[in-house]
Amino acid sequence: MAFDPQTGQFEFNDWNISQAVSDLQRTIPRQNLLDQPAQLAPYECDGLSAYRKVPKMVVLPETIEQCQQIMRYCKERAIPLIARGAGTGLSGGVLPVEQAIVLSLTKFNRIRKIDPLQRLAVVEPGVRNLAITEAASQYGLYFAPDPSSQIACSIGGNVAENSGGVHSLKYGLTVNNVMGLKIINADGEIIEIGGGECMDSPGYDLLALMHGSEGLLGVIIEITVRLVPKPEAAQVLLAAFDSVTDAGNAVRDIISAGIIPAGMEMMDRLAIEAAEDFVHADYPLAEALLLCELDGTHSAIEQQMAQVESIVKNCQAHDISLSQDDAQRALFWAGRKAAFPAVGRISPDYYCMDGTIPRKELPEVLTRITELSKHYGLRCANVFHAGDGNLHPLILYDANKPGDLEKAEQFGADICKLSIDKGGTITGEHGVGVEKIDLMCHQFDSPELLQFHRIKSVLDHQGILNPGKAVPSLHRCAELGAMHVHAGKLPHPDIPRF
Amino acid sequence: MAFDPQTGQFEFNDWNISQAVSDLQRTIPRQNLLDQPAQLAPYECDGLSAYRKVPKMVVLPETIEQCQQIMRYCKERAIPLIARGAGTGLSGGVLPVEQAIVLSLTKFNRIRKIDPLQRLAVVEPGVRNLAITEAASQYGLYFAPDPSSQIACSIGGNVAENSGGVHSLKYGLTVNNVMGLKIINADGEIIEIGGGECMDSPGYDLLALMHGSEGLLGVIIEITVRLVPKPEAAQVLLAAFDSVTDAGNAVRDIISAGIIPAGMEMMDRLAIEAAEDFVHADYPLAEALLLCELDGTHSAIEQQMAQVESIVKNCQAHDISLSQDDAQRALFWAGRKAAFPAVGRISPDYYCMDGTIPRKELPEVLTRITELSKHYGLRCANVFHAGDGNLHPLILYDANKPGDLEKAEQFGADICKLSIDKGGTITGEHGVGVEKIDLMCHQFDSPELLQFHRIKSVLDHQGILNPGKAVPSLHRCAELGAMHVHAGKLPHPDIPRF
């Protein structure tokens, strides 16, 4: 293993695959050790397929002890280890690197316990997000975070990326819905983190630290999630607007009225057209569409929905509809939930961005995105969590057209920098991965990045856990010109070496 | 500075007070540098007055730059630094140690901004908890965490201890209501942590890490708190029970029915008697009293309160009353909120414990506490956050009676160990401080404690921030026999040196 100060990256030593198979199969079944090209190919990328790299080896452990064995094996030989869930991530967070072993957690797919009184479930990391809600529904409970990929994505990945969803406005991100974790640290030891069945735990709060740490601090092997009672009812209001600004004002006024919607989503004209063409949700054609869901008791919804209706009318909404039953509510959401594949039908390729801004900045940022769209000559559909200020611009491009991908990436980076300038962040819920690692140099200054490196350096001092993701080296930021370098020296001579 | 492997503690070098005054007064006004015995005496303890130690010097900075200067001064000379808020803590978290400078943040008492649209306030650490709500109320907003000490305690201390309160069941702990922090790290640099005005931030989640870190990882100098809309209405149900078990069952059934009360509190007979005698809240005399508050729209409260009423009746409740207006609601709460001072009237001294258990264990744990009370010959009043499973046994003793304090402490430790055995934790919201540091050896095993030490070692590698609190050294745990020591060697030869 060697560290390259120019790139800030580690170079990991070469190791022998047949030797590793022979070593690991002492405790891991041979068929769970993948080393053939055809077996390895599916692991070359996640949902960000613009970046690909076939891993050297994939291991599918079935027990916690096997996970510990793999971790210790990698530790002793300084082999990079990349834990992988369902592979639905959108930032290249599980992109293999040279010499890496991918540790797939798909066989950890059991729901170990559902406790309706404690309102919690204990699950393995490979359990699908939606499967938790399915299993809890017999008790009138559900797991609140609902990323668009919830049919496929796994809860371990949700923790690693701190996923959100349509209902995060009221119910929070994954971090707000997890009570405890069991992880394997870089030493191969099992660590229990968080209060588990209790509300809090003494000692430093490592529970949130693991959320969104993108596999860099440990491997998650068990998750205790909070379940919430299904509300008695839920209703969606659909409203059309002649301008994105009017819709943005409606969002502002609903929040100002003290209402906390279960979800509040916006779509712009291009997204509406694409979705309507795909799922026929009966959306009115307009410059902007607002979906506002309230949940709670029937009576509370009735009272607050009247307020929401009056607010959107004051903001020049037209074509206002209220869902009359759960079937219609599902139809109203169908267009929003299918917006990404719908956009995929009108363009050979699209690039899904993810930035967060203070919600008062929505109108100005959307106007600026329209200008950038003209500048780059690339269409952009906007579908987003308006209540959270979490944008998802979909940049349409054609990968077969030379230069188009680069233009799309530049456009995306401009949106992220715009978010930072407006007091926002470069990612709301998709993570940094490899996609946004350079943008981290703009988001944070060197003492802040150094705090991250310090944490990493003590929890994984060899830097074997998912190297090259999430947190850029200070050298990398210096090269990008995002950091002041005096006389060739970085601001902190004591930077840990990754 | 020297490290003592026997005690696991640092010994800090002697330094000269007049020299420090002369150095620091270059930028800090002389009257803000306290060095006279009469000036220093008020800083000898916090709310846990059984432990006292007069600090060597107290500094009251007025600006962030002054805080940075003090931090750098301490760093260069390896002087221990203890940040202090209002001093209302209950675990000795700001107890001075030998050679320490206490950095009091009382002059940081400004509310910098209230943004009703973003629903947030930016405040300095010395702002009182209740002052935030007072300032936000003109916008129909409030700050949800409400520790009993909220009139006096400061928000910086709330973050440092991750305080809860009566309404944590529905609205969460401090960590769930803070969006961003500005801290000074051990290098004297300013670090911004968290999304601030945004829902999330990339990079490792250091926001929660700072919560409950008891001043060991940095000095908090600015806090961005989330404000929540005042509910349209709130109502409290008061119900009496002939046994603690019946009341515990009512708690269980309310939660199982999918209701999320704004607060759900229990008091036992001794606590009821003391409170009634003190504030005359018209509490019925019974073995247990349950207070259950619902908030939301009028209609939702009406509907759910009918359910709660029917549930408590099924659990043999009697003397059920519903608050008819806010004045009566305040009266119902008055007894609960005054329970601690009320108990102070019936005993020369009391020791307030704080443990958390899974709420299903309530009946068994309360029974065991009664047995322990008989065993130690000390009365114990129970007043607690039943919905959260957060116990606050008040152990009554007489400090003038030889051996009584020791018995009370032993009784308290037994309650904590009992909490751990039941899957709970040694503290819900009061912190570890010096009070429970030895119990941490029972709560965590050595790899877990080591993770804590690793974090501390990189964020404060000299160990100058609030030494001797919150996280015990592995040596200390080994001496207590709570850790396996083989051939005189600790399990981890690579333990950081504190």
Short mmCIF file of C-alpha atoms in Angstrom, two decimals, chain A residues 211-443:
data_model
loop_
_atom_site.label_atom_id
_atom_site.label_comp_id
_atom_site.label_asym_id
_atom_site.label_seq_id
_atom_site.Cartn_x
_atom_site.Cartn_y
_atom_site.Cartn_z
CA HIS A 211 -25.55 7.77 8.58
CA GLY A 212 -24.43 9.10 5.24
CA SER A 213 -20.85 7.90 5.85
CA GLU A 214 -21.06 5.96 2.57
CA GLY A 215 -19.28 2.84 3.76
CA LEU A 216 -16.13 4.68 4.83
CA LEU A 217 -16.38 4.06 8.58
CA GLY A 218 -17.61 0.50 8.98
CA VAL A 219 -19.89 -2.21 7.60
CA ILE A 220 -23.48 -2.11 8.82
CA ILE A 221 -24.77 -5.54 9.75
CA GLU A 222 -27.96 -4.86 11.74
CA ILE A 223 -30.34 -1.92 11.96
CA THR A 224 -33.01 -1.14 14.54
CA VAL A 225 -35.52 1.11 12.81
CA ARG A 226 -38.30 3.19 14.32
CA LEU A 227 -41.80 2.36 13.05
CA VAL A 228 -44.54 4.99 13.02
CA PRO A 229 -48.30 4.46 13.27
CA LYS A 230 -50.10 4.63 9.95
CA PRO A 231 -52.15 7.81 9.99
CA GLU A 232 -55.93 7.36 10.04
CA ALA A 233 -56.14 9.06 6.65
CA ALA A 234 -54.17 10.94 4.02
CA GLN A 235 -55.26 13.25 1.22
CA VAL A 236 -53.41 14.94 -1.65
CA LEU A 237 -54.12 18.28 -3.20
CA LEU A 238 -53.01 18.78 -6.80
CA ALA A 239 -52.74 22.35 -8.07
CA ALA A 240 -51.49 23.86 -11.32
CA PHE A 241 -49.72 27.22 -11.66
CA ASP A 242 -48.83 29.49 -14.58
CA SER A 243 -45.38 30.11 -13.15
CA VAL A 244 -42.85 28.35 -10.98
CA THR A 245 -42.68 31.49 -8.84
CA ASP A 246 -46.40 31.28 -8.00
CA ALA A 247 -45.94 27.63 -7.00
CA GLY A 248 -42.90 28.57 -4.91
CA ASN A 249 -44.94 31.24 -3.15
CA ALA A 250 -47.64 28.67 -2.36
CA VAL A 251 -44.98 26.44 -0.74
CA ARG A 252 -43.81 29.42 1.32
CA ASP A 253 -47.33 30.35 2.44
CA ILE A 254 -48.33 26.80 3.38
CA ILE A 255 -45.22 26.50 5.60
CA SER A 256 -45.79 29.99 7.03
CA ALA A 257 -49.35 29.01 8.00
CA GLY A 258 -47.90 26.46 10.42
CA ILE A 259 -48.99 23.45 8.38
CA ILE A 260 -46.62 20.50 8.18
CA PRO A 261 -47.54 18.54 5.06
CA ALA A 262 -46.63 14.86 4.94
CA GLY A 263 -45.14 15.65 1.52
CA MET A 264 -44.95 18.71 -0.73
CA GLU A 265 -43.60 18.16 -4.24
CA MET A 266 -43.22 20.30 -7.34
CA MET A 267 -42.84 19.40 -11.01
CA ASP A 268 -42.15 21.79 -13.88
CA ARG A 269 -43.63 21.74 -17.38
CA LEU A 270 -41.15 19.34 -18.98
CA ALA A 271 -41.48 16.88 -16.09
CA ILE A 272 -45.29 17.11 -16.18
CA GLU A 273 -45.39 16.43 -19.93
CA ALA A 274 -43.06 13.46 -19.64
CA ALA A 275 -44.94 11.97 -16.68
CA GLU A 276 -48.37 12.52 -18.22
CA ASP A 277 -47.28 10.89 -21.46
CA PHE A 278 -46.01 7.88 -19.48
CA VAL A 279 -48.53 7.14 -16.71
CA HIS A 280 -51.62 9.24 -17.62
CA ALA A 281 -52.19 10.54 -14.11
CA ASP A 282 -54.56 13.21 -15.49
CA TYR A 283 -52.17 16.01 -14.60
CA PRO A 284 -53.18 19.42 -15.94
CA LEU A 285 -50.60 20.87 -18.32
CA ALA A 286 -49.07 23.93 -16.69
CA GLU A 287 -45.79 25.63 -15.92
CA ALA A 288 -45.73 24.08 -12.47
CA LEU A 289 -47.65 21.50 -10.50
CA LEU A 290 -47.79 21.26 -6.73
CA LEU A 291 -48.67 18.07 -4.86
CA CYS A 292 -49.42 18.64 -1.18
CA GLU A 293 -50.26 15.67 1.03
CA LEU A 294 -51.69 15.97 4.53
CA ASP A 295 -52.08 13.04 6.91
CA GLY A 296 -53.60 12.57 10.35
CA THR A 297 -57.15 12.22 11.55
CA HIS A 298 -60.01 12.76 9.06
CA SER A 299 -61.12 15.85 10.92
CA ALA A 300 -57.67 17.45 11.10
CA ILE A 301 -57.09 16.86 7.39
CA GLU A 302 -60.45 18.40 6.51
CA GLN A 303 -59.70 21.51 8.54
CA GLN A 304 -56.12 22.00 7.30
CA MET A 305 -56.85 21.09 3.68
CA ALA A 306 -59.37 23.95 3.54
CA GLN A 307 -56.51 26.26 4.59
CA VAL A 308 -54.15 24.81 1.96
CA GLU A 309 -56.82 25.22 -0.72
CA SER A 310 -57.38 28.83 0.18
CA ILE A 311 -53.60 29.50 0.18
CA VAL A 312 -52.98 28.01 -3.28
CA LYS A 313 -55.96 29.94 -4.66
CA ASN A 314 -54.42 33.16 -3.34
CA CYS A 315 -51.27 32.19 -5.25
CA GLN A 316 -53.21 31.97 -8.56
CA ALA A 317 -53.48 28.18 -8.65
CA HIS A 318 -55.91 26.66 -11.11
CA ASP A 319 -57.12 23.11 -11.82
CA ILE A 320 -57.16 22.28 -8.12
CA SER A 321 -58.17 18.69 -7.31
CA LEU A 322 -58.38 16.78 -4.04
CA SER A 323 -57.96 13.01 -3.92
CA GLN A 324 -61.26 11.43 -2.90
CA ASP A 325 -59.92 8.03 -1.90
CA ASP A 326 -56.67 6.10 -1.59
CA ALA A 327 -56.86 4.87 -5.19
CA GLN A 328 -57.02 8.42 -6.49
CA ARG A 329 -54.30 9.49 -4.09
CA ALA A 330 -52.06 6.75 -5.52
CA LEU A 331 -52.89 7.98 -9.05
CA PHE A 332 -51.97 11.56 -8.13
CA TRP A 333 -48.61 10.32 -6.85
CA ALA A 334 -48.10 7.94 -9.79
CA GLY A 335 -46.93 10.72 -12.11
CA ARG A 336 -44.49 12.10 -9.54
CA LYS A 337 -43.14 8.70 -8.63
CA ALA A 338 -42.67 7.74 -12.31
CA ALA A 339 -41.12 11.07 -13.26
CA PHE A 340 -37.56 9.75 -13.54
CA PRO A 341 -38.32 6.83 -15.89
CA ALA A 342 -40.78 9.11 -17.73
CA VAL A 343 -37.95 11.54 -18.47
CA GLY A 344 -35.87 8.55 -19.54
CA ARG A 345 -38.43 8.00 -22.34
CA ILE A 346 -38.00 11.48 -23.84
CA SER A 347 -34.21 11.57 -23.86
CA PRO A 348 -31.52 8.96 -24.61
CA ASP A 349 -29.82 9.80 -21.30
CA TYR A 350 -30.42 11.98 -18.32
CA TYR A 351 -28.33 13.07 -15.36
CA CYS A 352 -30.17 13.30 -12.07
CA MET A 353 -28.83 16.05 -9.83
CA ASP A 354 -29.52 16.45 -6.13
CA GLY A 355 -28.95 19.68 -4.27
CA THR A 356 -30.59 21.34 -1.29
CA ILE A 357 -31.34 25.01 -0.82
CA PRO A 358 -33.17 27.07 1.80
CA ARG A 359 -36.72 26.88 0.51
CA LYS A 360 -37.08 30.66 0.26
CA GLU A 361 -34.46 30.57 -2.56
CA LEU A 362 -36.57 28.25 -4.76
CA PRO A 363 -37.89 30.84 -7.27
CA GLU A 364 -34.47 32.41 -7.88
CA VAL A 365 -32.62 29.09 -8.18
CA LEU A 366 -35.21 27.69 -10.61
CA THR A 367 -34.90 30.81 -12.78
CA ARG A 368 -31.12 30.43 -12.81
CA ILE A 369 -31.40 26.73 -13.77
CA THR A 370 -33.53 27.78 -16.77
CA GLU A 371 -30.79 30.21 -17.81
CA LEU A 372 -28.11 27.52 -17.42
CA SER A 373 -30.25 25.16 -19.50
CA LYS A 374 -30.21 27.70 -22.35
CA HIS A 375 -26.47 28.30 -21.88
CA TYR A 376 -25.59 24.62 -22.18
CA GLY A 377 -28.24 23.87 -24.79
CA LEU A 378 -29.51 20.96 -22.69
CA ARG A 379 -33.10 20.53 -21.55
CA CYS A 380 -33.72 20.21 -17.82
CA ALA A 381 -36.78 18.75 -16.09
CA ASN A 382 -37.38 19.70 -12.46
CA VAL A 383 -39.05 17.28 -10.07
CA PHE A 384 -38.41 17.95 -6.43
CA HIS A 385 -39.14 17.91 -2.74
CA ALA A 386 -40.27 21.56 -2.57
CA GLY A 387 -41.03 21.48 1.14
CA ASP A 388 -37.47 20.43 1.95
CA GLY A 389 -35.84 22.66 -0.65
CA ASN A 390 -34.36 19.46 -2.10
CA LEU A 391 -33.96 19.86 -5.88
CA HIS A 392 -33.73 17.05 -8.40
CA PRO A 393 -32.99 18.67 -11.76
CA LEU A 394 -32.88 16.00 -14.49
CA ILE A 395 -30.45 17.14 -17.19
CA LEU A 396 -31.30 15.59 -20.56
CA TYR A 397 -28.41 14.65 -22.85
CA ASP A 398 -27.26 12.11 -25.42
CA ALA A 399 -24.23 10.05 -24.41
CA ASN A 400 -23.61 9.17 -28.06
CA LYS A 401 -23.17 12.85 -28.91
CA PRO A 402 -19.53 13.77 -28.27
CA GLY A 403 -19.20 16.33 -25.50
CA ASP A 404 -22.79 15.98 -24.28
CA LEU A 405 -21.93 14.04 -21.09
CA GLU A 406 -19.23 16.58 -20.20
CA LYS A 407 -21.69 19.43 -20.77
CA ALA A 408 -24.29 17.69 -18.59
CA GLU A 409 -21.73 17.17 -15.81
CA GLN A 410 -20.62 20.80 -16.02
CA PHE A 411 -24.27 21.93 -15.91
CA GLY A 412 -24.80 19.72 -12.83
CA ALA A 413 -21.71 21.12 -11.13
CA ASP A 414 -22.96 24.66 -11.80
CA ILE A 415 -26.26 23.80 -10.11
CA CYS A 416 -24.37 22.47 -7.09
CA LYS A 417 -22.20 25.57 -6.85
CA LEU A 418 -25.33 27.70 -7.16
CA SER A 419 -26.85 25.73 -4.25
CA ILE A 420 -23.75 26.40 -2.13
CA ASP A 421 -23.89 30.13 -2.98
CA LYS A 422 -27.51 30.23 -1.81
CA GLY A 423 -26.61 28.71 1.56
CA GLY A 424 -27.44 25.19 0.44
CA THR A 425 -25.61 21.91 -0.01
CA ILE A 426 -24.42 19.80 -2.94
CA THR A 427 -26.53 16.81 -2.02
CA GLY A 428 -29.83 16.27 -0.28
CA GLU A 429 -30.11 12.52 -0.20
CA HIS A 430 -28.06 10.88 -2.98
CA GLY A 431 -24.66 11.13 -1.33
CA VAL A 432 -21.30 12.32 -2.59
CA GLY A 433 -19.74 9.08 -3.80
CA VAL A 434 -17.38 9.68 -6.70
CA GLU A 435 -19.88 11.96 -8.44
CA LYS A 436 -19.55 15.01 -6.23
CA ILE A 437 -16.25 14.49 -4.51
CA ASP A 438 -14.65 17.53 -6.16
CA LEU A 439 -17.63 19.69 -5.21
CA MET A 440 -16.92 18.90 -1.56
CA CYS A 441 -13.91 21.20 -1.92
CA HIS A 442 -16.34 24.03 -2.60
CA GLN A 443 -18.77 23.04 0.13
#
